PDB file of C-alpha atoms in Angstrom:
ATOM      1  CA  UNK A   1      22.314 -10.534 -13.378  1.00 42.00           C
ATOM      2  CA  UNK A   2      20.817  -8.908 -10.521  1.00 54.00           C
ATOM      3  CA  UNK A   3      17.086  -8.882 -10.282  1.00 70.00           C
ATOM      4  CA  UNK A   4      15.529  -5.470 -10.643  1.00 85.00           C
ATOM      5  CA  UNK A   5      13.884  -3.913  -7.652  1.00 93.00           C
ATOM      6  CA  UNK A   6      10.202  -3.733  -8.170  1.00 96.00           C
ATOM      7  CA  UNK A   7       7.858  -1.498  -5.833  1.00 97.00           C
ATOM      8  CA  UNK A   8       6.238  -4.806  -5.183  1.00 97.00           C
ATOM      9  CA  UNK A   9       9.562  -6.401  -4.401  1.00 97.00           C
ATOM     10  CA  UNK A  10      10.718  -3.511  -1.986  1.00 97.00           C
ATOM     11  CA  UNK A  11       7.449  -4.137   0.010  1.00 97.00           C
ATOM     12  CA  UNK A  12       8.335  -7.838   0.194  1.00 97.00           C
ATOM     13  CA  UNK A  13      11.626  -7.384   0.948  1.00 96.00           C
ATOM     14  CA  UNK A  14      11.719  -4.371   3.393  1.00 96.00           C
ATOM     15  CA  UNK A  15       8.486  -6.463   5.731  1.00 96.00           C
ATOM     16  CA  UNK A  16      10.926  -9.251   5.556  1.00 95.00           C
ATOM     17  CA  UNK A  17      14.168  -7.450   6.604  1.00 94.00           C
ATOM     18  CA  UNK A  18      13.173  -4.808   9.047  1.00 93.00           C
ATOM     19  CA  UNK A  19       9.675  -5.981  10.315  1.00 93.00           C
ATOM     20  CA  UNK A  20      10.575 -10.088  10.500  1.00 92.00           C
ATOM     21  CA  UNK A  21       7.459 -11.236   7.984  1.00 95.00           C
ATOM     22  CA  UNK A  22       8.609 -13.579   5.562  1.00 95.00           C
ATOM     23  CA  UNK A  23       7.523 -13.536   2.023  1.00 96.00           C
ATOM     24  CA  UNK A  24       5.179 -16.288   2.546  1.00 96.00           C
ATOM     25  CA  UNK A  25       3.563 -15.052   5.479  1.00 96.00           C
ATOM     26  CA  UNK A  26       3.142 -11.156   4.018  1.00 97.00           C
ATOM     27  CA  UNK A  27       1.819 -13.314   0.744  1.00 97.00           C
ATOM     28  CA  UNK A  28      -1.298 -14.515   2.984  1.00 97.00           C
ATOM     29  CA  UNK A  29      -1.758 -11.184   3.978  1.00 97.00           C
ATOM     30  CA  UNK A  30      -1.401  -9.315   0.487  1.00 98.00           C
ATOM     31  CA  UNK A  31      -2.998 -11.759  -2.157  1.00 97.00           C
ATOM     32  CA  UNK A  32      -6.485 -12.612  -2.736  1.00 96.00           C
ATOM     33  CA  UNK A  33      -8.521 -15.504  -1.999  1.00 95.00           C
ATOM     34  CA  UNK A  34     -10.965 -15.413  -5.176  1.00 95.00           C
ATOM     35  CA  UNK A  35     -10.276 -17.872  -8.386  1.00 94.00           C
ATOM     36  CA  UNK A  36      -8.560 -16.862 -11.204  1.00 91.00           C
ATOM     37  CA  UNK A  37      -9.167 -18.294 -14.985  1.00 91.00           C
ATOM     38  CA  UNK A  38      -7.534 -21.474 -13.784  1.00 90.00           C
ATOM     39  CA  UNK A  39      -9.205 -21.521 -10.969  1.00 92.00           C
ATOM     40  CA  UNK A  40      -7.411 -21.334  -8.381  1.00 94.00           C
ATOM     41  CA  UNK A  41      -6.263 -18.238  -6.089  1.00 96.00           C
ATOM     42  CA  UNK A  42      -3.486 -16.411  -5.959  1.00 96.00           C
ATOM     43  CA  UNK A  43      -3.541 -17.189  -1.912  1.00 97.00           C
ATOM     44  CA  UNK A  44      -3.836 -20.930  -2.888  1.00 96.00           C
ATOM     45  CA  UNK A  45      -0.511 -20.553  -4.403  1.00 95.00           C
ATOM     46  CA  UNK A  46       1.352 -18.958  -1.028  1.00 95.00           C
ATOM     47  CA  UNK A  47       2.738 -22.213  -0.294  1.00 94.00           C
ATOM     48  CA  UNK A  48       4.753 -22.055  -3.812  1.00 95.00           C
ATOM     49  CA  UNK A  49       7.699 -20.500  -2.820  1.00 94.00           C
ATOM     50  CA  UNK A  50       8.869 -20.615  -6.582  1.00 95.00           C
ATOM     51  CA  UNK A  51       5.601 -18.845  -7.829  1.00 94.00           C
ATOM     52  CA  UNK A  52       5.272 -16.684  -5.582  1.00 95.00           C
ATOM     53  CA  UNK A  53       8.736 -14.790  -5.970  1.00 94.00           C
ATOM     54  CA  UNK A  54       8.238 -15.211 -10.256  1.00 94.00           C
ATOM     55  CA  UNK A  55       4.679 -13.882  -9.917  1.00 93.00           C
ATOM     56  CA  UNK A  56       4.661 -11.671  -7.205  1.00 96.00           C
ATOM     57  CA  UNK A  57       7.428 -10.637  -5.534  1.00 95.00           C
ATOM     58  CA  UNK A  58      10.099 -10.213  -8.485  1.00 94.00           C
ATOM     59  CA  UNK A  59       7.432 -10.179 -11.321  1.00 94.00           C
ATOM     60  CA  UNK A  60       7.751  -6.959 -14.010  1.00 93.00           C
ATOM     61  CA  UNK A  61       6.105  -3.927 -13.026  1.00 92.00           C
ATOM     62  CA  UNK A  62       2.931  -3.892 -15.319  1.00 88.00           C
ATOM     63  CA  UNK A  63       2.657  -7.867 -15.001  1.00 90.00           C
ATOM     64  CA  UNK A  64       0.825  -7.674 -11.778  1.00 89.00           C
ATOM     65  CA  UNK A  65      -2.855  -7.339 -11.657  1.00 89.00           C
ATOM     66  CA  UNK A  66      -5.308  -5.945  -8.958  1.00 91.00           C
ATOM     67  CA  UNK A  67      -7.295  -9.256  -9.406  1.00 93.00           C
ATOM     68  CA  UNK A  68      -4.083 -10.740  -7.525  1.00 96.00           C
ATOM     69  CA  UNK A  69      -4.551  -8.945  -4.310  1.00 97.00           C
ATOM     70  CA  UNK A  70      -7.342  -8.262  -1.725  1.00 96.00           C
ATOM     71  CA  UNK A  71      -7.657  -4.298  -1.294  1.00 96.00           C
ATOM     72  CA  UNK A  72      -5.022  -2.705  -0.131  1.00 96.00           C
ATOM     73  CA  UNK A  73      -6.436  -1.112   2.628  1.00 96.00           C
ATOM     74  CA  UNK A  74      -7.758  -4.137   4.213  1.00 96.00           C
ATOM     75  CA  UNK A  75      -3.757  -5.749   3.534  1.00 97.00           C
ATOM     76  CA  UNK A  76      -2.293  -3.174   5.431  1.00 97.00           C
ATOM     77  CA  UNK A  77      -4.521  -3.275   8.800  1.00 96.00           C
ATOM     78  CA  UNK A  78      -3.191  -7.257   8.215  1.00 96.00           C
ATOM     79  CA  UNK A  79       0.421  -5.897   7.905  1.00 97.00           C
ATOM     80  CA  UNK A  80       0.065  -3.557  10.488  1.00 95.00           C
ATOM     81  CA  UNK A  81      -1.764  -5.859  13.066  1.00 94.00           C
ATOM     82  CA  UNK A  82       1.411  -8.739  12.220  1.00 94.00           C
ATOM     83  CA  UNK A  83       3.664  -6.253  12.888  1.00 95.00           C
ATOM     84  CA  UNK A  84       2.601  -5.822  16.302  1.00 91.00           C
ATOM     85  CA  UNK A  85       1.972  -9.646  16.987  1.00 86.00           C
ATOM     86  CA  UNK A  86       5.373 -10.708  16.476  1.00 70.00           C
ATOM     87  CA  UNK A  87       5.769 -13.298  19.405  1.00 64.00           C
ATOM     88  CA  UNK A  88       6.098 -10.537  22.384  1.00 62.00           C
ATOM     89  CA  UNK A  89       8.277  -8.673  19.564  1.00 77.00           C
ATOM     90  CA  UNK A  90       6.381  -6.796  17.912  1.00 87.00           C
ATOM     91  CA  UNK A  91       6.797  -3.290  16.865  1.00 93.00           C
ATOM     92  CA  UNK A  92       5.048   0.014  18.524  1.00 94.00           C
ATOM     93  CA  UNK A  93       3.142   2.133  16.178  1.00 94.00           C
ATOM     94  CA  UNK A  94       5.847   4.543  15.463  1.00 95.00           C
ATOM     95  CA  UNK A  95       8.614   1.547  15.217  1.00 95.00           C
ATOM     96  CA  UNK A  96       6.005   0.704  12.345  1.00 95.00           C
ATOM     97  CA  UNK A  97       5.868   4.340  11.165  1.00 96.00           C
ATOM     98  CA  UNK A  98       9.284   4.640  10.769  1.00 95.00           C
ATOM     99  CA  UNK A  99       9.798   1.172   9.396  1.00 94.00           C
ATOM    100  CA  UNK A 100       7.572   2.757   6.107  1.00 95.00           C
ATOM    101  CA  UNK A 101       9.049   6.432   6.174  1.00 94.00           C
ATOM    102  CA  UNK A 102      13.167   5.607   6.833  1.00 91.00           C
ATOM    103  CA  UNK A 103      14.171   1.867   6.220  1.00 80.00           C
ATOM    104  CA  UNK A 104      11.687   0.709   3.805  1.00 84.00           C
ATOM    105  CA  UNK A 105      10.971   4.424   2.419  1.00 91.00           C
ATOM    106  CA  UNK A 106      14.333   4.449   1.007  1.00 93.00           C
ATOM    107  CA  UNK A 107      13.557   1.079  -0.609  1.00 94.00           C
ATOM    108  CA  UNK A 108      10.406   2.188  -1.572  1.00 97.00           C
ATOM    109  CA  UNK A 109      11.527   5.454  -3.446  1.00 96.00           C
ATOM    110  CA  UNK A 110      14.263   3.789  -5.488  1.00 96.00           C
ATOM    111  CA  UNK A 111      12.041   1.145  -6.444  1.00 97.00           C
ATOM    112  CA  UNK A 112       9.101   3.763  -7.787  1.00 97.00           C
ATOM    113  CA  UNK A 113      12.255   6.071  -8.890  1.00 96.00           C
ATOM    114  CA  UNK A 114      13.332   3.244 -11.455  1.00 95.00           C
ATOM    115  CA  UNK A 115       9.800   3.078 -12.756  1.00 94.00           C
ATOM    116  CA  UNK A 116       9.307   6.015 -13.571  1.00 95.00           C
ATOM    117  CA  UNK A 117       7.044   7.111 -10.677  1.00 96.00           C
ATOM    118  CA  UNK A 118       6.095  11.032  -9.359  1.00 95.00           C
ATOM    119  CA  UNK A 119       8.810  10.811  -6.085  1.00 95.00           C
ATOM    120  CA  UNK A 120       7.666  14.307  -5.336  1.00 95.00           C
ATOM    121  CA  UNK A 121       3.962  13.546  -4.870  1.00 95.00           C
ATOM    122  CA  UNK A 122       4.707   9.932  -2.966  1.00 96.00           C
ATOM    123  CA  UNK A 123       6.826  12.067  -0.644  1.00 95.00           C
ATOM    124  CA  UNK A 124       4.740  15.106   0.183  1.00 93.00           C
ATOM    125  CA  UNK A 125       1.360  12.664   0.470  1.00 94.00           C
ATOM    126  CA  UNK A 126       3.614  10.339   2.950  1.00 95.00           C
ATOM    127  CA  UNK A 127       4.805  12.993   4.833  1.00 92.00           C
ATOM    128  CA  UNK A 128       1.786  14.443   5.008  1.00 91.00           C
ATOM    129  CA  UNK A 129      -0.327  11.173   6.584  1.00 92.00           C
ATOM    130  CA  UNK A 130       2.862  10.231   8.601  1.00 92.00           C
ATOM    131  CA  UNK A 131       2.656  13.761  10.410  1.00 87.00           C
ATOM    132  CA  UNK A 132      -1.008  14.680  10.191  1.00 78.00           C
ATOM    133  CA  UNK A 133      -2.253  17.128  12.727  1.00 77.00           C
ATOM    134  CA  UNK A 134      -5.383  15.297  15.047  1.00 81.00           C
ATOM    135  CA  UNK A 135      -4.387  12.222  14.066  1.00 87.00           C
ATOM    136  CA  UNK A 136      -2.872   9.670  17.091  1.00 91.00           C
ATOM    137  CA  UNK A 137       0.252   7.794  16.035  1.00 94.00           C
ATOM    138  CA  UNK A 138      -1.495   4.773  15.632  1.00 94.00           C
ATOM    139  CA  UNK A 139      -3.609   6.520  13.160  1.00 94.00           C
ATOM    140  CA  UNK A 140      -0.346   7.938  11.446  1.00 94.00           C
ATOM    141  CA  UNK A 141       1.022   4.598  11.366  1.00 96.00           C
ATOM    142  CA  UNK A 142      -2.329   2.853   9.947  1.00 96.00           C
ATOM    143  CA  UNK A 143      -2.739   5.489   6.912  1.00 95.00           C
ATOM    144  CA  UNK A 144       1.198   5.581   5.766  1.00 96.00           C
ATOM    145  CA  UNK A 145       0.815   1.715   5.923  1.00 97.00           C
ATOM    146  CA  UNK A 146      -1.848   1.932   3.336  1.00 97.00           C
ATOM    147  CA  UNK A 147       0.017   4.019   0.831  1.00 97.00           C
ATOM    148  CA  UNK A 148       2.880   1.795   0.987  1.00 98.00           C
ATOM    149  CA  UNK A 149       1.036  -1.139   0.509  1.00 98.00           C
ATOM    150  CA  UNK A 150      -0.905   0.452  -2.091  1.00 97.00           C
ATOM    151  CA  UNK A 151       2.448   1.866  -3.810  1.00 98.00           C
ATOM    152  CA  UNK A 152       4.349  -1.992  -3.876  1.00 97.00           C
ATOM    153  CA  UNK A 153       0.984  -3.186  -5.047  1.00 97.00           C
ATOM    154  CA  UNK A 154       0.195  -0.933  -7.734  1.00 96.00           C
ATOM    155  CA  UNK A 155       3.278   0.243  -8.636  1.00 96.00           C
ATOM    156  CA  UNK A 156       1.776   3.571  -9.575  1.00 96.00           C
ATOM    157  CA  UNK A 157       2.139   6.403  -7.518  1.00 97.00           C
ATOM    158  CA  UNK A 158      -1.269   8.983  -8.344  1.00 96.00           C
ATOM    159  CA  UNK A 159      -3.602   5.266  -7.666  1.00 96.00           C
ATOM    160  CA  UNK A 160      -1.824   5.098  -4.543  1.00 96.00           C
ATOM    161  CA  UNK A 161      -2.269   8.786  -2.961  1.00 95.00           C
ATOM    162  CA  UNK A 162      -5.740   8.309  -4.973  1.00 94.00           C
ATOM    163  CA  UNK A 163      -7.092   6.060  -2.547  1.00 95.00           C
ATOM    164  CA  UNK A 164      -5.210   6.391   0.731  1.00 94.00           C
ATOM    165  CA  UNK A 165      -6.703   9.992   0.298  1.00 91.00           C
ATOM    166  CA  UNK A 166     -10.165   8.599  -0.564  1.00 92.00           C
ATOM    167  CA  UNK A 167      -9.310   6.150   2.546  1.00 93.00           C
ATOM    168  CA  UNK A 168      -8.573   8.967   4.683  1.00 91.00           C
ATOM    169  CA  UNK A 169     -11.958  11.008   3.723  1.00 88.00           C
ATOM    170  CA  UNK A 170     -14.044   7.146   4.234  1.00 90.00           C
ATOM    171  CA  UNK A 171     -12.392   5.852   7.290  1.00 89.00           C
ATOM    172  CA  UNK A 172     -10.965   8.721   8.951  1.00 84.00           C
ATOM    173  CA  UNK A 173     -13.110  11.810   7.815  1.00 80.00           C
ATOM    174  CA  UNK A 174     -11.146  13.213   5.687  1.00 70.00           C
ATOM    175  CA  UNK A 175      -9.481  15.233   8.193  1.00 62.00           C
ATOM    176  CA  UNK A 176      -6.238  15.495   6.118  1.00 63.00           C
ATOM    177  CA  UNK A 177      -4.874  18.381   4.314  1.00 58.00           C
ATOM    178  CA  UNK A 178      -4.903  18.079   0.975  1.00 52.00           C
ATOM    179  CA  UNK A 179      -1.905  17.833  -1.674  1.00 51.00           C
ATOM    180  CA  UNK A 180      -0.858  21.325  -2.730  1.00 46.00           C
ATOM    181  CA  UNK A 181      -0.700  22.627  -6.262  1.00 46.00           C
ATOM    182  CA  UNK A 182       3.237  22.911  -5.781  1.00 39.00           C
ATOM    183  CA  UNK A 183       2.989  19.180  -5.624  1.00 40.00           C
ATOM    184  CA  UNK A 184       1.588  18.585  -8.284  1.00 42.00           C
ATOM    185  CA  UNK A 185       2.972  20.733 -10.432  1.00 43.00           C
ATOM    186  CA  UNK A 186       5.637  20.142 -13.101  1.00 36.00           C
ATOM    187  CA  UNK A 187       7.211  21.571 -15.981  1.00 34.00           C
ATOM    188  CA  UNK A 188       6.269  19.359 -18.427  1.00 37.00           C
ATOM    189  CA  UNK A 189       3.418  20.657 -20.858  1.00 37.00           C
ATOM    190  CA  UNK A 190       1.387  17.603 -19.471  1.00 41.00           C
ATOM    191  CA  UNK A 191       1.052  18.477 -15.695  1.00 35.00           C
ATOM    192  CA  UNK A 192      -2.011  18.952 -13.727  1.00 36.00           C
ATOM    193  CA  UNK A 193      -3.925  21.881 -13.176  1.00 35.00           C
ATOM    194  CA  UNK A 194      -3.456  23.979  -9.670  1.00 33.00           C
ATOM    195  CA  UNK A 195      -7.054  24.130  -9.628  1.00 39.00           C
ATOM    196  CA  UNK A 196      -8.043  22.062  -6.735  1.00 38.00           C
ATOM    197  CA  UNK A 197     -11.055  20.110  -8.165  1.00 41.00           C
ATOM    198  CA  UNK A 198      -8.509  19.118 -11.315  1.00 41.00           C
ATOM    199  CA  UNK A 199      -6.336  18.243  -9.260  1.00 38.00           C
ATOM    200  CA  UNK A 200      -8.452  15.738  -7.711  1.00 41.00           C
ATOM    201  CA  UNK A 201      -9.650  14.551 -11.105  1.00 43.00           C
ATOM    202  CA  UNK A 202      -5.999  13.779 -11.742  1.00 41.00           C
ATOM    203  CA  UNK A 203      -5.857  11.983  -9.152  1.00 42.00           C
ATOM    204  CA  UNK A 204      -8.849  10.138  -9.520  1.00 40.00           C
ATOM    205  CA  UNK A 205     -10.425  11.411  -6.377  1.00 38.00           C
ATOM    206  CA  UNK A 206     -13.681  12.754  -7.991  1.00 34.00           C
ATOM    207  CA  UNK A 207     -14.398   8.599  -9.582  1.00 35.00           C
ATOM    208  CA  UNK A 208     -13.222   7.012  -7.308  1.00 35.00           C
ATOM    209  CA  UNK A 209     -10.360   6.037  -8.414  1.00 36.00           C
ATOM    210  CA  UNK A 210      -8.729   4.137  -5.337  1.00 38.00           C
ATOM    211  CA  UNK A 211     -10.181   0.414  -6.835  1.00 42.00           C
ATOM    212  CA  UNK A 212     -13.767  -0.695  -7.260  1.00 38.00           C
ATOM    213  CA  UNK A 213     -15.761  -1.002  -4.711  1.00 41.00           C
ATOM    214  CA  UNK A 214     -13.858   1.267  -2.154  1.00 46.00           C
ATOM    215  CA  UNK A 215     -16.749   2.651  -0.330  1.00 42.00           C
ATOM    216  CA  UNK A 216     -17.765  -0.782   0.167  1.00 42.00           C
ATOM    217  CA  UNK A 217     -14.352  -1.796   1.536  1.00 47.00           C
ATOM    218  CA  UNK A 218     -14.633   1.089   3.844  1.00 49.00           C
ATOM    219  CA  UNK A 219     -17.177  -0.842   6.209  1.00 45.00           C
ATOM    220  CA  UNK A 220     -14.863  -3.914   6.118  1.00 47.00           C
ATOM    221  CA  UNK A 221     -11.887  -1.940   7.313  1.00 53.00           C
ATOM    222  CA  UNK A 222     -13.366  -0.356   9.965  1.00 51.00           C
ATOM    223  CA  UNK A 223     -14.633  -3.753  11.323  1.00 49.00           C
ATOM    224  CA  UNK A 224     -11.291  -5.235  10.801  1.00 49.00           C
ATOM    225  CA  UNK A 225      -9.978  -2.240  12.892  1.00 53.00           C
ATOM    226  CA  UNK A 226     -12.514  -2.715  15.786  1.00 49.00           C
ATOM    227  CA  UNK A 227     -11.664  -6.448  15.973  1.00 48.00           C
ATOM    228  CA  UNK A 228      -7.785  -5.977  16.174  1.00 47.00           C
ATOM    229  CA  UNK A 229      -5.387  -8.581  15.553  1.00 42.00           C
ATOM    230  CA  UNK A 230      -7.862 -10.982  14.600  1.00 38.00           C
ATOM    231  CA  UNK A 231      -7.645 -12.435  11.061  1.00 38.00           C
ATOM    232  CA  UNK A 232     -10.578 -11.156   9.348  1.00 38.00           C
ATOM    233  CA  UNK A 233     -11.793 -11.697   5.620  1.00 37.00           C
ATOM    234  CA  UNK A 234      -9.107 -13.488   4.344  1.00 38.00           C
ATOM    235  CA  UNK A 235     -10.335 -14.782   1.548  1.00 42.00           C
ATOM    236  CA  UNK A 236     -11.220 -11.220   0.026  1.00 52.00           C
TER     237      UNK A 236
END
């Protein structure tokens, strides 16, 4: 029986197929370096081909904890910076833009599509970062990076756009527009408000609700972005 495609599983598998990372090697990137209850890390464990594709890569949606990975922001400036170190073949920042908006998007979206997640808002959010207005393509590239990786991670759409928007408003300035109401919207008796400020509380934006410790994070990552390609804070 084929194994069904997880949002974590179409991150795995579209860095392995279109950007040449295997799932080892994104596995150092993505998991964290602090103990679990057994003590010992999930990046202990990359070596363990077997656990790492039952645990990670093909495990249930709602198995995987945060605890598991290092924040996603700080995973994606690793993804990002691997994808351009690739042995003289690395990829331009808009090869790596469109490698998370048209071959992996389409893996992405079915993947959040069979579990159940808001399509409409992972689109309009993406599209939105991926073709921001005073933003340079590297930028672009950096920000749609870290909703993907927050989307395979999380598996939950409003977390992700929750804190690659508070990302955007820590790192960047928070020169992005914001979602509109349309976006939100839905018919179901359920849906958000189209007032702006609810609309941020849905989305966690007024606590925070990226993952703890964000604006802490937000130093990290802009460190990590001023020293390049170098590997720094693995073991967070």
């Amino acid at each position: 029986m084929a194994t069904e495609l997880t949002p974590c599983g179409a991150l795995f598998e579209t860095m392995k197929r279109y950007g040449g990372i295997s799932h080892k090697d994104l596995a150092r990137l993505l998991l964290s370096g602090r103990p679990l209850a057994d003590g010992k890390s999930p990046l202990s464990r990359c070596d363990d081909r077997t656990w790492v594709s039952r645990f990670i890569v093909h495990a249930p949606v709602g198995s995987l904890q945060d605890r598991y990975f290092c924040d996603w922001g700080v995973a994606a400036l690793r993804v990002s910076a691997r994808l351009r170190s690739r042995d003289g073949k690395g990829l331009s920042a808009e090869e790596a833009l469109s490698l998370v908006t048209n071959q992996g998007g389409a893996l992405m979206e079915q993947a959040l599509r069979e579990c159940h997640q808001d399509l409409a808002l992972y689109r309009n959010v993406l599209e939105r970062l991926a073709r921001g207005a005073g933003y340079s393509v590297e930028e672009r590239s950096e920000l749609a990076m870290v909703l993907f990786v927050a989307a395979g991670c999380s598996a939950n759409v409003k977390r992700a756009c929750a804190y690659v928007l508070d990302y955007v408003k820590t790192v960047h300035g928070g020169r992005l527009e914001t979602v509109p109401a349309a976006v939100m919207d839905s018919e179901r008796p359920d849906a958000p408000s189209a007032d702006p400020r609810e609309q941020a509380q849905a989305l966690g934006l007024l606590a925070h609700g990226g993952r703890p410790g964000f604006r802490g994070f937000a130093l990290g990552a802009a460190a990590f972005r001023r020293r390049g390609d170098r590997r720094v804070g693995l073991g967070a």
